[in-house]
Coordinates of C-alpha atoms in Angstrom, one line a residue:
Chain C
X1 CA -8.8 228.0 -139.2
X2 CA -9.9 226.5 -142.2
X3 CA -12.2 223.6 -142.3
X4 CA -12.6 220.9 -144.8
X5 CA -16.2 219.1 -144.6
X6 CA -16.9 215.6 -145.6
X7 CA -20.1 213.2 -145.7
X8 CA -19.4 210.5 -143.0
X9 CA -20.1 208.0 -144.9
X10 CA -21.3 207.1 -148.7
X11 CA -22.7 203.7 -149.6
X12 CA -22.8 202.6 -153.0
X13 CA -23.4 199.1 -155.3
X14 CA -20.9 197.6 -157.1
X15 CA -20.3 198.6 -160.3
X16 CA -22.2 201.9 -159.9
X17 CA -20.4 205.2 -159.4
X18 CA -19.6 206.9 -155.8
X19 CA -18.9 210.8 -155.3
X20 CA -17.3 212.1 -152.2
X21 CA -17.7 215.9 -151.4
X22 CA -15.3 217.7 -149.6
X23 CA -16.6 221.1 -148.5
X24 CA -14.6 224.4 -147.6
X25 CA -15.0 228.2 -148.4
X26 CA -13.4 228.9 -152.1
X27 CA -11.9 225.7 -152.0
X28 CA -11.5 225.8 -155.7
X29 CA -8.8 228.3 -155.4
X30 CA -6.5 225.5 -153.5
X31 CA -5.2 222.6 -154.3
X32 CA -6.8 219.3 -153.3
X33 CA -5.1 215.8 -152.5
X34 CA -7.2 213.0 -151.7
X35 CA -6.0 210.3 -149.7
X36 CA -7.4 206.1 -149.1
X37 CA -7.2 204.7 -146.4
X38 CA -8.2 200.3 -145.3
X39 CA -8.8 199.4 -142.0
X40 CA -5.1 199.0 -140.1
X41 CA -3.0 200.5 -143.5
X42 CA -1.5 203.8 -144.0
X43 CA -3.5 206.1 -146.2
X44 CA -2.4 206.1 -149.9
X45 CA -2.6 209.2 -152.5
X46 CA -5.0 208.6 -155.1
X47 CA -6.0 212.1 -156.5
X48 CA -3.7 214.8 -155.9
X49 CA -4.1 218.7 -157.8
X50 CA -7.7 218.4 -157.8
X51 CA -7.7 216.0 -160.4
X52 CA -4.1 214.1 -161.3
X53 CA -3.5 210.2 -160.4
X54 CA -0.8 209.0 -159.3
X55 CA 1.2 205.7 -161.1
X56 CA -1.0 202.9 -160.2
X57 CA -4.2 204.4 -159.1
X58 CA -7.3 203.4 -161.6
X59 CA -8.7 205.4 -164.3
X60 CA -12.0 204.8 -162.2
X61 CA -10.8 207.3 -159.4
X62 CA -10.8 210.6 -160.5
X63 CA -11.5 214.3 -159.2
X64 CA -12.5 217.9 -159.5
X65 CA -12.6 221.2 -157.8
X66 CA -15.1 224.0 -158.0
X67 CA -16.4 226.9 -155.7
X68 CA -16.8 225.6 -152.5
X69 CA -16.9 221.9 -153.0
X70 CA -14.3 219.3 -154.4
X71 CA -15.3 216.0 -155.6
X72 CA -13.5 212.5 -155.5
X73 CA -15.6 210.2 -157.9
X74 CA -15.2 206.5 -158.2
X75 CA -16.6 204.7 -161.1
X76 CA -17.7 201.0 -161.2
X77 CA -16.9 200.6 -157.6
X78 CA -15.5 197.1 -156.3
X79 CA -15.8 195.8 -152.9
X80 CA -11.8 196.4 -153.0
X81 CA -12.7 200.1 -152.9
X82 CA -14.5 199.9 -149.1
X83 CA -12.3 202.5 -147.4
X84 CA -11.8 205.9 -145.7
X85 CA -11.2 209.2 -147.7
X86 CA -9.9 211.8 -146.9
X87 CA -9.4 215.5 -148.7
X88 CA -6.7 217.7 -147.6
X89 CA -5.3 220.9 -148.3
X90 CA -2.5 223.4 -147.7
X91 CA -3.7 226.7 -146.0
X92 CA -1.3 229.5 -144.5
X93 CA -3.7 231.1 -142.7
X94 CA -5.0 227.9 -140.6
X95 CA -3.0 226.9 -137.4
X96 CA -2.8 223.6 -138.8
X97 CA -1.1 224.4 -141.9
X98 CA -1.8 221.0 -144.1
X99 CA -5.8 220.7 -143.4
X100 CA -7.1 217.4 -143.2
X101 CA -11.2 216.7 -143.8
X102 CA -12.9 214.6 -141.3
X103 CA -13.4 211.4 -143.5
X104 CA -15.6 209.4 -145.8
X105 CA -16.7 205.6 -144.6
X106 CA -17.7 203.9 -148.4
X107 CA -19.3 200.9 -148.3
X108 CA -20.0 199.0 -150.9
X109 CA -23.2 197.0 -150.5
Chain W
X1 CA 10.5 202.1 -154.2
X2 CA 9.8 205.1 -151.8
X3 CA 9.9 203.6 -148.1
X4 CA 9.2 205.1 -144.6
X5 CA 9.7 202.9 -141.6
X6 CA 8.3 204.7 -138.2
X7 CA 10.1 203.4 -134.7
X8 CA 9.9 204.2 -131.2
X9 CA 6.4 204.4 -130.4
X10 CA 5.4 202.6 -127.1
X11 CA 3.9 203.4 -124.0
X12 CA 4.6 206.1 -121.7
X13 CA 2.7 208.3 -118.9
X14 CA 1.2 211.4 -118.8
X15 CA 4.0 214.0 -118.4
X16 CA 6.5 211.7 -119.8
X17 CA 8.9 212.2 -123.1
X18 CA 9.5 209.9 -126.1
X19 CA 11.2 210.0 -129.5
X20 CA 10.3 208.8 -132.6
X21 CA 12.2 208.0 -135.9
X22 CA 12.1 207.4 -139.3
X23 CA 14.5 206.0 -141.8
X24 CA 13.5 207.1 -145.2
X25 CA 14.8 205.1 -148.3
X26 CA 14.6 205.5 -151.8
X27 CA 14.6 208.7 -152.8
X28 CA 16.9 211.7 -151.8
X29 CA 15.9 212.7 -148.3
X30 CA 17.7 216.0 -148.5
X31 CA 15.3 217.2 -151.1
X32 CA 11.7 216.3 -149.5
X33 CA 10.1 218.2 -146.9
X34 CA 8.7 215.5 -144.4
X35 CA 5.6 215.5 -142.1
X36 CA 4.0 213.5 -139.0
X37 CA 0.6 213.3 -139.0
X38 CA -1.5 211.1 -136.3
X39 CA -4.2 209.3 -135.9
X40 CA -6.3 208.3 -132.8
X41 CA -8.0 205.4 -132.9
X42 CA -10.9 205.5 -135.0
X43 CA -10.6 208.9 -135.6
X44 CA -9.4 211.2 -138.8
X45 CA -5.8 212.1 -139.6
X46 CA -4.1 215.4 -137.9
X47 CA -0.9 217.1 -139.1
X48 CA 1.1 217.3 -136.1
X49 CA 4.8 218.8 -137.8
X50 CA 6.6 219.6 -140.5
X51 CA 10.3 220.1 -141.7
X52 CA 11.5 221.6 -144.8
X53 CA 14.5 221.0 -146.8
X54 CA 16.1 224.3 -144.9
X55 CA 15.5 222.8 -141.6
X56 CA 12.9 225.3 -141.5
X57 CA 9.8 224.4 -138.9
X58 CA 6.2 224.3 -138.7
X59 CA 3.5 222.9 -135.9
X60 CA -0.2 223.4 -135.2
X61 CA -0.8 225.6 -131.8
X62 CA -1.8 222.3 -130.4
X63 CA 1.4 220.3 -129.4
X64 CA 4.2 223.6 -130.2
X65 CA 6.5 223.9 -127.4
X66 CA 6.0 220.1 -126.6
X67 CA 7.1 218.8 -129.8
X68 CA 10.4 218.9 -132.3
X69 CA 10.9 217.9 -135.5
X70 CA 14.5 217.2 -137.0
X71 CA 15.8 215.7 -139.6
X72 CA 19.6 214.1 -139.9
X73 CA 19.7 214.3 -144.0
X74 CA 23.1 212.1 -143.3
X75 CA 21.4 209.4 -142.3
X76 CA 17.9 209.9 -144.3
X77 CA 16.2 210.0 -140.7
X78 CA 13.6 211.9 -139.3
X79 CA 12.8 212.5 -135.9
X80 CA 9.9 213.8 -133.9
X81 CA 10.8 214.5 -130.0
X82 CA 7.6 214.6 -127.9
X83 CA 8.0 216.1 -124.4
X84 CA 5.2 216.8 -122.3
X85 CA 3.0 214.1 -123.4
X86 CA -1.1 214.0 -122.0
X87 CA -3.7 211.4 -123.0
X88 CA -4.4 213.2 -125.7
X89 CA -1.9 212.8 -127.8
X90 CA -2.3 208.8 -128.1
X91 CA -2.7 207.5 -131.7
X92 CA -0.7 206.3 -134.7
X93 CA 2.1 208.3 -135.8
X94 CA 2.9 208.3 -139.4
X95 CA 6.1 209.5 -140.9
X96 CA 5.3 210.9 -144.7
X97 CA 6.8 213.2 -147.3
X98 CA 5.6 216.7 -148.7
X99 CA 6.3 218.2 -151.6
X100 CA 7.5 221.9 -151.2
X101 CA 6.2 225.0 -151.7
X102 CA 2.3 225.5 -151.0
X103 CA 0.6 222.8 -152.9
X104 CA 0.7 220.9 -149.3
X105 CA 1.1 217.6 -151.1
X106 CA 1.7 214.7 -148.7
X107 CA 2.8 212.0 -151.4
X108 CA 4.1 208.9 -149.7
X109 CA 3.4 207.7 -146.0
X110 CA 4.9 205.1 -143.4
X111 CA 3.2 202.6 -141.8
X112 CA 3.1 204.2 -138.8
X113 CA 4.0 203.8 -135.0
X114 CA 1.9 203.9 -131.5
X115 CA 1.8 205.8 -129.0
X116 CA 0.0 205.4 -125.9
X117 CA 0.7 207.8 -123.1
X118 CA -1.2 206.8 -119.7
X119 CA -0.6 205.9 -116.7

């Protein structure tokens, strides 16, 4: 099966710029959505294709995908950004087709 | 606006079945693929089904045979019947939709329904 690898948790200052890694082997040949989730919400879509936003989503949240390691970056982070991310993918060789990473705690200091 | 509204979690025992729903609204049904995906508490997301727009199936190794998606494109519903049910398989449901083909995108997600199966 194919395994998406995140950082538990990131901590970062306001204002200054977070990255969240997602690791998984050639991951830059697939396509990578990222997903945030608050405490007791349902996880929104803020990157999806490596790198688009959806309507709505900041300019601050952006992403990219490369090798073995895609990256969800969040510049001049506010204390409304504290949440759980998570990568995902699509891979037909896995028993669970759509691949979900374990999750990334930021929290802004 | 895009809206997914989960019902029929609650609690049931170990062994025991339950059905869940999902009335979809504002957009055409018929032309989505849809998902459920769980959560246990304080743990990450797991893609638990899918249905495409052919009626066409897919489930991880770890609930097939237990569990059936269906969707009633009539009534923009989907359903996810869950027979068989073990401790294991408590968390949050969530009801979302895919996008076809194999980008695996999961766009827009309900806000989800419990289930707690013990005894």
């Amino acid at each position: 099966s194919y395994v998406l690898t995140q950082p538990p948790s990131v901590s970062v200052a306001p204002g200054k710029t977070a990255r969240i890694t997602c690791g998984g082997n050639n991951i830059g040949s697939k396509s990578v959505h990222w997903y945030q989730q608050k405490p007791g919400q349902a996880p929104v879509l803020v990157i999806y294709y490596d790198s688009d936003r959806p309507s709505g989503i900041p300019e601050r949240f952006s992403g990219s995908n490369s090798g073995n390691t895609a990256t969800l970056t969040i510049s001049r982070v506010e204390a409304g950004d504290e949440a759980d991310y998570y990568c995902q993918v699509w891979d037909s060789s896995s028993d669970h087709l759509w691949v979900f990473g374990g999750g990334t705690k930021l929290t802004v200091l | 606006e895009v809206q997914l509204v989960e019902s029929g979690g609650g609690l049931v025992q170990p062994g025991g079945s339950l059905r869940l729903s999902c009335a979809a609204s504002g957009f055409t049904f018929s032309s989505y693929d849809m998902h459920w995906v769980r959560q246990a508490t304080g743990k990450g997301l797991e893609w638990v089904s899918a249905i495409g727009t052919a009626g066409d199936t897919y489930y991880p190794g770890s609930v097939k045979g237990r569990f059936t998606i269906s969707r009633e494109n009539a009534k923009n519903s989907l359903y996810l019947q869950m027979n068989s049910l073990r401790a294991g398989d408590t968390a949050v449901y969530y009801c979302a939709r895919g996008e076809g083909g194999s980008s695996g995108l999961i766009d827009y997600w309900g806000q989800g329904t419990l289930v707690t199966v013990s005894s």
